[in-house]
PDB file of C-alpha atoms and ligand atoms in Angstrom:
ATOM      1  CA  MET A 194      27.372-134.055 -54.877  1.00 82.00           C
ATOM      2  CA  ALA A 195      27.705-137.804 -54.156  1.00 92.00           C
ATOM      3  CA  THR A 196      29.810-138.665 -51.427  1.00 97.00           C
ATOM      4  CA  LEU A 197      30.818-142.753 -50.300  1.00 98.00           C
ATOM      5  CA  GLU A 198      30.069-142.508 -46.517  1.00 98.00           C
ATOM      6  CA  ILE A 199      31.474-145.807 -44.878  1.00 98.00           C
ATOM      7  CA  ARG A 200      30.712-145.459 -41.019  1.00 98.00           C
ATOM      8  CA  ASP A 201      32.711-148.303 -39.244  1.00 98.00           C
ATOM      9  CA  LEU A 202      33.233-150.824 -40.941  1.00 98.00           C
ATOM     10  CA  HIS A 203      33.806-154.181 -39.767  1.00 98.00           C
ATOM     11  CA  VAL A 204      34.016-157.302 -42.185  1.00 98.00           C
ATOM     12  CA  SER A 205      34.976-160.372 -42.023  1.00 98.00           C
ATOM     13  CA  VAL A 206      36.581-163.517 -44.045  1.00 97.00           C
ATOM     14  CA  GLU A 207      35.609-167.595 -44.042  1.00 94.00           C
ATOM     15  CA  GLY A 208      38.773-168.745 -43.267  1.00 88.00           C
ATOM     16  CA  GLU A 209      39.966-172.721 -41.996  1.00 90.00           C
ATOM     17  CA  ASN A 210      39.351-171.535 -38.339  1.00 91.00           C
ATOM     18  CA  GLY A 211      36.195-170.121 -38.715  1.00 93.00           C
ATOM     19  CA  PRO A 212      35.329-166.322 -39.750  1.00 95.00           C
ATOM     20  CA  LYS A 213      38.694-163.548 -39.105  1.00 96.00           C
ATOM     21  CA  GLU A 214      37.618-160.585 -39.008  1.00 97.00           C
ATOM     22  CA  ILE A 215      39.936-158.000 -41.387  1.00 98.00           C
ATOM     23  CA  LEU A 216      38.323-154.590 -41.545  1.00 98.00           C
ATOM     24  CA  LYS A 217      38.158-153.315 -37.625  1.00 98.00           C
ATOM     25  CA  GLY A 218      36.298-150.033 -38.116  1.00 98.00           C
ATOM     26  CA  VAL A 219      36.729-147.937 -41.296  1.00 98.00           C
ATOM     27  CA  ASP A 220      36.039-144.377 -41.364  1.00 98.00           C
ATOM     28  CA  LEU A 221      36.157-142.746 -44.553  1.00 98.00           C
ATOM     29  CA  THR A 222      34.055-140.352 -46.330  1.00 98.00           C
ATOM     30  CA  VAL A 223      34.448-139.558 -50.139  1.00 98.00           C
ATOM     31  CA  LYS A 224      32.920-136.736 -51.632  1.00 97.00           C
ATOM     32  CA  GLN A 225      32.548-136.209 -55.689  1.00 95.00           C
ATOM     33  CA  GLY A 226      35.452-134.418 -57.029  1.00 95.00           C
ATOM     34  CA  GLU A 227      38.037-135.935 -53.500  1.00 96.00           C
ATOM     35  CA  THR A 228      41.347-137.387 -54.233  1.00 97.00           C
ATOM     36  CA  HIS A 229      41.628-139.510 -51.192  1.00 98.00           C
ATOM     37  CA  ALA A 230      45.011-142.310 -51.631  1.00 97.00           C
ATOM     38  CA  ILE A 231      44.703-145.086 -49.081  1.00 97.00           C
ATOM     39  CA  MET A 232      48.375-146.484 -48.177  1.00 96.00           C
ATOM     40  CA  GLY A 233      50.063-149.515 -46.212  1.00 94.00           C
ATOM     41  CA  PRO A 234      50.854-152.716 -45.545  1.00 93.00           C
ATOM     42  CA  ASN A 235      50.131-155.950 -48.044  1.00 93.00           C
ATOM     43  CA  GLY A 236      48.022-157.828 -46.383  1.00 95.00           C
ATOM     44  CA  SER A 237      46.144-155.165 -44.280  1.00 96.00           C
ATOM     45  CA  GLY A 238      42.890-155.077 -45.979  1.00 97.00           C
ATOM     46  CA  LYS A 239      43.447-152.186 -48.810  1.00 97.00           C
ATOM     47  CA  SER A 240      41.064-154.714 -51.169  1.00 96.00           C
ATOM     48  CA  THR A 241      39.368-155.835 -48.563  1.00 98.00           C
ATOM     49  CA  LEU A 242      37.433-152.414 -48.539  1.00 98.00           C
ATOM     50  CA  ALA A 243      37.963-152.473 -52.296  1.00 98.00           C
ATOM     51  CA  TYR A 244      35.635-155.806 -52.577  1.00 97.00           C
ATOM     52  CA  SER A 245      33.755-155.395 -49.669  1.00 98.00           C
ATOM     53  CA  VAL A 246      32.058-151.795 -50.673  1.00 98.00           C
ATOM     54  CA  ALA A 247      31.664-153.259 -54.470  1.00 97.00           C
ATOM     55  CA  GLY A 248      29.404-156.057 -52.449  1.00 97.00           C
ATOM     56  CA  HIS A 249      31.973-159.136 -53.617  1.00 96.00           C
ATOM     57  CA  PRO A 250      30.362-161.838 -51.915  1.00 95.00           C
ATOM     58  CA  LYS A 251      33.721-163.705 -49.500  1.00 95.00           C
ATOM     59  CA  TYR A 252      33.284-160.709 -47.731  1.00 97.00           C
ATOM     60  CA  THR A 253      30.498-160.931 -44.558  1.00 97.00           C
ATOM     61  CA  VAL A 254      30.016-157.610 -43.345  1.00 98.00           C
ATOM     62  CA  THR A 255      29.836-157.837 -39.595  1.00 98.00           C
ATOM     63  CA  GLY A 256      29.318-153.991 -38.166  1.00 98.00           C
ATOM     64  CA  GLY A 257      28.950-150.837 -39.466  1.00 98.00           C
ATOM     65  CA  SER A 258      27.550-148.913 -42.824  1.00 98.00           C
ATOM     66  CA  VAL A 259      28.343-148.087 -46.100  1.00 98.00           C
ATOM     67  CA  THR A 260      25.971-145.258 -47.684  1.00 98.00           C
ATOM     68  CA  LEU A 261      26.201-143.409 -51.810  1.00 97.00           C
ATOM     69  CA  ASP A 262      24.305-140.305 -51.670  1.00 95.00           C
ATOM     70  CA  GLY A 263      22.711-141.935 -48.286  1.00 95.00           C
ATOM     71  CA  GLU A 264      21.503-145.170 -49.831  1.00 97.00           C
ATOM     72  CA  ASP A 265      21.836-148.023 -48.367  1.00 98.00           C
ATOM     73  CA  LEU A 266      25.126-149.490 -50.829  1.00 97.00           C
ATOM     74  CA  LEU A 267      25.301-153.218 -48.236  1.00 97.00           C
ATOM     75  CA  ASP A 268      21.999-153.523 -48.833  1.00 97.00           C
ATOM     76  CA  MET A 269      21.680-153.455 -53.055  1.00 97.00           C
ATOM     77  CA  ALA A 270      23.310-156.527 -55.510  1.00 96.00           C
ATOM     78  CA  VAL A 271      26.429-156.068 -57.384  1.00 96.00           C
ATOM     79  CA  ASP A 272      24.709-155.171 -59.982  1.00 94.00           C
ATOM     80  CA  GLU A 273      22.610-151.612 -58.100  1.00 96.00           C
ATOM     81  CA  ARG A 274      25.744-150.725 -56.548  1.00 97.00           C
ATOM     82  CA  ALA A 275      27.194-149.886 -59.927  1.00 96.00           C
ATOM     83  CA  ARG A 276      24.028-148.776 -60.799  1.00 96.00           C
ATOM     84  CA  ALA A 277      24.231-146.106 -57.636  1.00 96.00           C
ATOM     85  CA  GLY A 278      27.343-144.426 -59.522  1.00 96.00           C
ATOM     86  CA  LEU A 279      30.147-147.364 -57.643  1.00 98.00           C
ATOM     87  CA  PHE A 280      33.548-148.928 -59.573  1.00 97.00           C
ATOM     88  CA  LEU A 281      35.910-150.964 -58.297  1.00 97.00           C
ATOM     89  CA  ALA A 282      39.071-151.179 -61.057  1.00 96.00           C
ATOM     90  CA  MET A 283      39.963-154.001 -59.324  1.00 93.00           C
ATOM     91  CA  GLN A 284      44.221-154.909 -58.207  1.00 91.00           C
ATOM     92  CA  TYR A 285      43.744-158.756 -60.216  1.00 93.00           C
ATOM     93  CA  PRO A 286      41.804-158.049 -63.261  1.00 94.00           C
ATOM     94  CA  VAL A 287      39.645-161.182 -63.819  1.00 94.00           C
ATOM     95  CA  GLU A 288      39.488-162.865 -67.886  1.00 96.00           C
ATOM     96  CA  VAL A 289      35.885-163.079 -69.186  1.00 96.00           C
ATOM     97  CA  PRO A 290      36.516-165.852 -71.823  1.00 96.00           C
ATOM     98  CA  GLY A 291      33.796-165.494 -74.727  1.00 96.00           C
ATOM     99  CA  VAL A 292      32.944-162.846 -73.984  1.00 97.00           C
ATOM    100  CA  THR A 293      34.745-159.330 -76.230  1.00 97.00           C
ATOM    101  CA  VAL A 294      36.241-156.928 -74.132  1.00 97.00           C
ATOM    102  CA  SER A 295      33.885-154.723 -76.347  1.00 95.00           C
ATOM    103  CA  ASN A 296      30.900-156.955 -75.968  1.00 95.00           C
ATOM    104  CA  PHE A 297      31.462-156.473 -72.176  1.00 97.00           C
ATOM    105  CA  LEU A 298      31.722-152.400 -72.384  1.00 97.00           C
ATOM    106  CA  ARG A 299      28.400-152.171 -74.620  1.00 97.00           C
ATOM    107  CA  THR A 300      26.982-154.485 -72.152  1.00 96.00           C
ATOM    108  CA  SER A 301      28.083-152.463 -69.202  1.00 96.00           C
ATOM    109  CA  ALA A 302      27.545-149.699 -70.743  1.00 96.00           C
ATOM    110  CA  THR A 303      24.185-149.905 -71.728  1.00 96.00           C
ATOM    111  CA  ALA A 304      22.984-151.847 -67.815  1.00 95.00           C
ATOM    112  CA  VAL A 305      25.190-147.983 -66.150  1.00 94.00           C
ATOM    113  CA  ARG A 306      23.380-145.804 -68.312  1.00 93.00           C
ATOM    114  CA  GLY A 307      20.002-147.423 -68.440  1.00 93.00           C
ATOM    115  CA  GLU A 308      19.364-148.271 -71.869  1.00 95.00           C
ATOM    116  CA  ALA A 309      22.250-148.918 -75.458  1.00 95.00           C
ATOM    117  CA  PRO A 310      24.587-146.411 -76.783  1.00 95.00           C
ATOM    118  CA  LYS A 311      23.317-145.339 -80.403  1.00 95.00           C
ATOM    119  CA  LEU A 312      26.060-148.072 -81.945  1.00 92.00           C
ATOM    120  CA  ARG A 313      27.193-145.133 -84.598  1.00 92.00           C
ATOM    121  CA  THR A 314      28.443-142.839 -81.184  1.00 94.00           C
ATOM    122  CA  TRP A 315      29.014-145.883 -78.641  1.00 95.00           C
ATOM    123  CA  VAL A 316      31.735-147.070 -81.502  1.00 94.00           C
ATOM    124  CA  LYS A 317      33.369-143.836 -81.691  1.00 95.00           C
ATOM    125  CA  GLU A 318      33.129-143.307 -78.421  1.00 95.00           C
ATOM    126  CA  VAL A 319      34.472-146.518 -77.345  1.00 96.00           C
ATOM    127  CA  LYS A 320      37.243-145.872 -80.273  1.00 96.00           C
ATOM    128  CA  GLU A 321      38.448-142.514 -79.029  1.00 96.00           C
ATOM    129  CA  ALA A 322      38.479-143.660 -75.558  1.00 96.00           C
ATOM    130  CA  MET A 323      41.143-146.865 -76.731  1.00 97.00           C
ATOM    131  CA  ALA A 324      43.487-144.053 -78.362  1.00 96.00           C
ATOM    132  CA  ARG A 325      43.240-141.999 -76.157  1.00 95.00           C
ATOM    133  CA  LEU A 326      44.823-145.301 -73.193  1.00 95.00           C
ATOM    134  CA  SER A 327      47.051-146.088 -75.906  1.00 94.00           C
ATOM    135  CA  MET A 328      45.015-148.861 -76.306  1.00 95.00           C
ATOM    136  CA  ASP A 329      45.198-151.324 -80.016  1.00 94.00           C
ATOM    137  CA  PRO A 330      42.215-150.958 -81.630  1.00 94.00           C
ATOM    138  CA  ALA A 331      42.464-154.899 -82.281  1.00 94.00           C
ATOM    139  CA  PHE A 332      41.821-154.809 -78.401  1.00 95.00           C
ATOM    140  CA  ALA A 333      38.423-154.829 -78.982  1.00 95.00           C
ATOM    141  CA  GLU A 334      37.272-158.350 -80.150  1.00 95.00           C
ATOM    142  CA  ARG A 335      39.964-160.329 -78.298  1.00 97.00           C
ATOM    143  CA  ASN A 336      37.715-162.276 -75.361  1.00 97.00           C
ATOM    144  CA  VAL A 337      38.009-159.627 -72.056  1.00 97.00           C
ATOM    145  CA  ASN A 338      41.577-159.489 -69.797  1.00 97.00           C
ATOM    146  CA  GLU A 339      42.670-162.621 -71.937  1.00 96.00           C
ATOM    147  CA  GLY A 340      46.056-163.552 -71.873  1.00 95.00           C
ATOM    148  CA  PHE A 341      46.205-160.221 -71.633  1.00 95.00           C
ATOM    149  CA  SER A 342      49.421-158.742 -69.353  1.00 92.00           C
ATOM    150  CA  GLY A 343      49.188-157.636 -66.347  1.00 91.00           C
ATOM    151  CA  GLY A 344      49.802-152.995 -67.718  1.00 91.00           C
ATOM    152  CA  GLU A 345      46.880-153.905 -70.434  1.00 94.00           C
ATOM    153  CA  LYS A 346      44.468-155.385 -68.287  1.00 95.00           C
ATOM    154  CA  LYS A 347      45.081-151.437 -66.004  1.00 94.00           C
ATOM    155  CA  ARG A 348      44.665-149.991 -68.947  1.00 95.00           C
ATOM    156  CA  HIS A 349      41.075-151.942 -70.048  1.00 96.00           C
ATOM    157  CA  GLU A 350      40.545-150.852 -66.339  1.00 96.00           C
ATOM    158  CA  ILE A 351      40.532-147.647 -66.854  1.00 96.00           C
ATOM    159  CA  LEU A 352      38.803-147.578 -70.581  1.00 97.00           C
ATOM    160  CA  GLN A 353      35.633-149.072 -68.376  1.00 97.00           C
ATOM    161  CA  LEU A 354      36.222-145.775 -65.965  1.00 97.00           C
ATOM    162  CA  GLU A 355      36.773-143.427 -69.124  1.00 96.00           C
ATOM    163  CA  LEU A 356      33.387-145.091 -70.651  1.00 96.00           C
ATOM    164  CA  LEU A 357      31.117-145.688 -67.384  1.00 96.00           C
ATOM    165  CA  LYS A 358      32.431-142.407 -65.844  1.00 94.00           C
ATOM    166  CA  PRO A 359      30.882-143.519 -62.336  1.00 97.00           C
ATOM    167  CA  LYS A 360      30.339-140.774 -59.487  1.00 97.00           C
ATOM    168  CA  ILE A 361      33.261-142.898 -56.698  1.00 98.00           C
ATOM    169  CA  ALA A 362      35.838-145.568 -58.562  1.00 98.00           C
ATOM    170  CA  ILE A 363      37.772-146.862 -56.641  1.00 98.00           C
ATOM    171  CA  LEU A 364      40.866-148.286 -58.162  1.00 97.00           C
ATOM    172  CA  ASP A 365      43.507-151.136 -56.626  1.00 97.00           C
ATOM    173  CA  GLU A 366      46.566-150.632 -57.870  1.00 95.00           C
ATOM    174  CA  THR A 367      46.453-149.682 -60.869  1.00 93.00           C
ATOM    175  CA  ASP A 368      49.757-148.456 -60.774  1.00 93.00           C
ATOM    176  CA  SER A 369      50.864-152.159 -60.083  1.00 90.00           C
ATOM    177  CA  GLY A 370      52.720-153.672 -62.765  1.00 87.00           C
ATOM    178  CA  LEU A 371      52.723-151.135 -65.441  1.00 93.00           C
ATOM    179  CA  ASP A 372      55.774-149.038 -67.321  1.00 92.00           C
ATOM    180  CA  VAL A 373      56.730-146.303 -66.597  1.00 93.00           C
ATOM    181  CA  ASP A 374      55.215-144.967 -70.260  1.00 92.00           C
ATOM    182  CA  ALA A 375      51.952-146.679 -69.234  1.00 93.00           C
ATOM    183  CA  LEU A 376      52.033-145.358 -66.039  1.00 95.00           C
ATOM    184  CA  ARG A 377      51.052-141.836 -67.396  1.00 95.00           C
ATOM    185  CA  ILE A 378      48.932-142.844 -69.241  1.00 94.00           C
ATOM    186  CA  VAL A 379      47.547-145.009 -67.133  1.00 94.00           C
ATOM    187  CA  SER A 380      47.484-141.349 -64.346  1.00 96.00           C
ATOM    188  CA  GLU A 381      46.516-139.951 -67.975  1.00 96.00           C
ATOM    189  CA  GLY A 382      43.193-141.192 -68.138  1.00 95.00           C
ATOM    190  CA  VAL A 383      42.476-141.058 -64.119  1.00 95.00           C
ATOM    191  CA  ASN A 384      42.653-137.341 -64.261  1.00 96.00           C
ATOM    192  CA  ARG A 385      41.063-136.515 -67.252  1.00 95.00           C
ATOM    193  CA  VAL A 386      37.844-138.646 -65.513  1.00 94.00           C
ATOM    194  CA  ARG A 387      38.698-136.727 -61.991  1.00 93.00           C
ATOM    195  CA  ASP A 388      39.137-133.124 -64.166  1.00 92.00           C
ATOM    196  CA  SER A 389      35.104-133.526 -64.644  1.00 91.00           C
ATOM    197  CA  GLY A 390      34.657-133.115 -61.633  1.00 90.00           C
ATOM    198  CA  GLU A 391      32.017-135.560 -61.573  1.00 93.00           C
ATOM    199  CA  VAL A 392      33.893-138.464 -59.743  1.00 96.00           C
ATOM    200  CA  GLY A 393      35.984-139.098 -56.000  1.00 97.00           C
ATOM    201  CA  THR A 394      38.006-141.131 -56.807  1.00 97.00           C
ATOM    202  CA  LEU A 395      39.932-143.697 -54.087  1.00 98.00           C
ATOM    203  CA  LEU A 396      43.204-144.619 -54.562  1.00 97.00           C
ATOM    204  CA  ILE A 397      44.635-147.738 -53.473  1.00 97.00           C
ATOM    205  CA  THR A 398      48.831-147.813 -54.064  1.00 94.00           C
ATOM    206  CA  HIS A 399      52.099-149.001 -52.657  1.00 88.00           C
ATOM    207  CA  TYR A 400      53.941-145.997 -54.599  1.00 87.00           C
ATOM    208  CA  THR A 401      54.123-142.040 -54.481  1.00 90.00           C
ATOM    209  CA  ARG A 402      54.814-142.365 -57.943  1.00 91.00           C
ATOM    210  CA  ILE A 403      51.415-143.316 -58.986  1.00 94.00           C
ATOM    211  CA  LEU A 404      50.538-140.052 -56.972  1.00 94.00           C
ATOM    212  CA  ARG A 405      53.456-137.775 -58.745  1.00 92.00           C
ATOM    213  CA  TYR A 406      50.917-137.838 -61.752  1.00 95.00           C
ATOM    214  CA  ILE A 407      47.422-138.000 -59.768  1.00 95.00           C
ATOM    215  CA  LYS A 408      47.488-135.748 -56.704  1.00 94.00           C
ATOM    216  CA  PRO A 409      45.450-136.342 -53.555  1.00 96.00           C
ATOM    217  CA  ASP A 410      43.097-133.574 -51.426  1.00 96.00           C
ATOM    218  CA  HIS A 411      43.642-136.057 -48.972  1.00 98.00           C
ATOM    219  CA  VAL A 412      46.466-139.453 -48.254  1.00 98.00           C
ATOM    220  CA  HIS A 413      45.553-142.011 -45.639  1.00 98.00           C
ATOM    221  CA  VAL A 414      47.994-144.985 -44.058  1.00 97.00           C
ATOM    222  CA  PHE A 415      45.672-148.055 -43.255  1.00 97.00           C
ATOM    223  CA  ALA A 416      46.692-151.469 -41.006  1.00 96.00           C
ATOM    224  CA  GLY A 417      45.527-153.780 -38.797  1.00 95.00           C
ATOM    225  CA  GLY A 418      42.102-153.560 -41.043  1.00 97.00           C
ATOM    226  CA  ARG A 419      41.183-149.719 -40.463  1.00 97.00           C
ATOM    227  CA  ILE A 420      42.762-146.359 -41.269  1.00 98.00           C
ATOM    228  CA  VAL A 421      45.496-145.192 -38.827  1.00 96.00           C
ATOM    229  CA  GLU A 422      46.318-141.778 -39.930  1.00 96.00           C
ATOM    230  CA  SER A 423      44.966-139.626 -42.841  1.00 97.00           C
ATOM    231  CA  GLY A 424      46.573-136.148 -43.249  1.00 97.00           C
ATOM    232  CA  GLY A 425      47.111-134.322 -47.068  1.00 97.00           C
ATOM    233  CA  ALA A 426      49.296-134.899 -49.717  1.00 94.00           C
ATOM    234  CA  GLU A 427      52.650-133.786 -48.025  1.00 94.00           C
ATOM    235  CA  LEU A 428      52.292-137.847 -45.426  1.00 96.00           C
ATOM    236  CA  ALA A 429      52.551-139.799 -48.723  1.00 94.00           C
ATOM    237  CA  ASP A 430      56.752-138.727 -48.867  1.00 92.00           C
ATOM    238  CA  LYS A 431      56.787-139.392 -45.236  1.00 92.00           C
ATOM    239  CA  LEU A 432      55.620-143.106 -45.870  1.00 92.00           C
ATOM    240  CA  GLU A 433      58.230-143.415 -48.906  1.00 88.00           C
ATOM    241  CA  GLU A 434      60.656-142.014 -45.771  1.00 90.00           C
ATOM    242  CA  GLU A 435      59.910-144.131 -43.001  1.00 91.00           C
ATOM    243  CA  GLY A 436      57.710-146.876 -44.475  1.00 90.00           C
ATOM    244  CA  TYR A 437      55.167-148.368 -42.475  1.00 90.00           C
ATOM    245  CA  ALA A 438      57.896-149.680 -39.150  1.00 89.00           C
ATOM    246  CA  ALA A 439      55.143-146.603 -37.135  1.00 89.00           C
ATOM    247  CA  TYR A 440      52.501-148.268 -37.823  1.00 89.00           C
ATOM    248  CA  VAL A 441      53.240-151.444 -37.682  1.00 84.00           C
ATOM    249  CA  LYS A 442      54.544-152.877 -34.406  1.00 69.00           C
ATOM    250  CA  GLY A 443      56.867-156.138 -34.665  1.00 56.00           C
ATOM    251  CA  GLY A 444      55.426-157.582 -37.515  1.00 53.00           C
ATOM    252  CA  THR A 445      51.237-157.089 -36.139  1.00 56.00           C
ATOM    253  CA  PRO A 446      49.635-153.791 -37.628  1.00 55.00           C
ATOM    254  CA  GLN A 447      48.121-152.206 -34.300  1.00 51.00           C
TER     255      GLN A 447
HETATM  256  N1  ATP B 780      39.231-166.483 -47.849  1.00 90.01           N
HETATM  257  C1  ATP B 780      40.622-165.099 -46.422  1.00 90.01           C
HETATM  258  N2  ATP B 780      40.474-166.836 -45.854  1.00 90.01           N
HETATM  259  C2  ATP B 780      41.787-165.808 -45.285  1.00 90.01           C
HETATM  260  N3  ATP B 780      42.078-165.406 -44.936  1.00 90.01           N
HETATM  261  C3  ATP B 780      42.321-164.427 -45.937  1.00 90.01           C
HETATM  262  C4  ATP B 780      41.079-164.526 -46.473  1.00 90.01           C
HETATM  263  N4  ATP B 780      41.386-164.012 -47.375  1.00 90.01           N
HETATM  264  C5  ATP B 780      41.404-162.428 -47.463  1.00 90.01           C
HETATM  265  N5  ATP B 780      42.205-163.218 -46.542  1.00 90.01           N
HETATM  266  C6  ATP B 780      43.322-162.065 -45.575  1.00 90.01           C
HETATM  267  O1  ATP B 780      42.971-161.080 -45.584  1.00 90.01           O
HETATM  268  C7  ATP B 780      44.106-160.007 -45.246  1.00 90.01           C
HETATM  269  C8  ATP B 780      43.484-158.321 -45.732  1.00 90.01           C
HETATM  270  O2  ATP B 780      44.107-159.045 -47.580  1.00 90.01           O
HETATM  271  P1  ATP B 780      43.760-157.965 -48.572  1.00 90.01           P
HETATM  272  O3  ATP B 780      43.977-158.479 -49.723  1.00 90.01           O
HETATM  273  O4  ATP B 780      42.650-156.972 -48.446  1.00 90.01           O
HETATM  274  O5  ATP B 780      45.270-157.208 -47.874  1.00 90.01           O
HETATM  275  P2  ATP B 780      45.591-155.916 -48.698  1.00 90.01           P
HETATM  276  O6  ATP B 780      46.425-154.543 -48.309  1.00 90.01           O
HETATM  277  O7  ATP B 780      45.046-155.204 -50.471  1.00 90.01           O
HETATM  278  O8  ATP B 780      47.291-156.255 -49.626  1.00 90.01           O
HETATM  279  P3  ATP B 780      48.427-156.333 -50.498  1.00 90.01           P
HETATM  280  O9  ATP B 780      48.737-155.297 -50.317  1.00 90.01           O
HETATM  281  O10 ATP B 780      49.407-157.075 -50.822  1.00 90.01           O
HETATM  282  O11 ATP B 780      46.962-155.992 -51.769  1.00 90.01           O
HETATM  283  C9  ATP B 780      45.402-161.066 -46.195  1.00 90.01           C
HETATM  284  O12 ATP B 780      45.843-161.423 -44.234  1.00 90.01           O
HETATM  285  C10 ATP B 780      44.642-162.119 -46.582  1.00 90.01           C
HETATM  286  O13 ATP B 780      45.392-163.099 -46.424  1.00 90.01           O
HETATM  287 MG1   MG B 781      45.197-155.822 -52.039  1.00 90.01          MG
END
């Protein structure tokens, strides 16, 4: 069983007045087969956590550790982390002009699997995955995310998730900007991957509506750069009712 272990993680970004600490000691363990939801106010550092684990160069790890199956992730380049089994669905997926979806997916799958997928089976695999996500096949020949609507970008992230089959998937606000039908379709995609029992999912979200489709085993409240409370699915309902006021005093996360 693969395990992502985050221990006392401290992360800074370079601000106008020098380094600014965003993550202030994050502890979290996500095992293959488990689903964790992270909920927290804007600016509390949720995306910073996602990006830091994935290896975005903007973030400097100043303390702590992140391991996957005991291997030091922080020591790996971004592509090595992906090959080790880590996947990130971005809150704001980037446009990649000049690279078609079809090319991008095949190149990614080749890199992650260690060999190029056989063309015939691959084309079928992609077609079927797109159909499950109600994506028009014409998207395969469009440039990655270029001119995609918000919801189309999110579906494309889940298409990657289904095709790359990671051990640990971090989904950063995959539910934002989705209409009710798209939310259901995207959630079903996540659940298909999850039902394999072979992926650990870290779902970052603001809203409990996605948690009606994707049932979390654990819910964590994130405030002020760290996890301040953990519980079961019922914690999400409490947050929906009461908001984050108890965790954010006087506008400043405690
Ligand atoms: N380059 C930077 N310079 C200064 N501050 C930064 C920089 N990058 C990020 N931050 C700050 O880090 C904090 C955490 O940002 P992050 O995007 O991780 O929050 P979040 O919890 O994902 O918020 P949201 O719910 O709005 O997505 C914010 O206050 C943000 O302004
Ligand atoms: Mg964010």
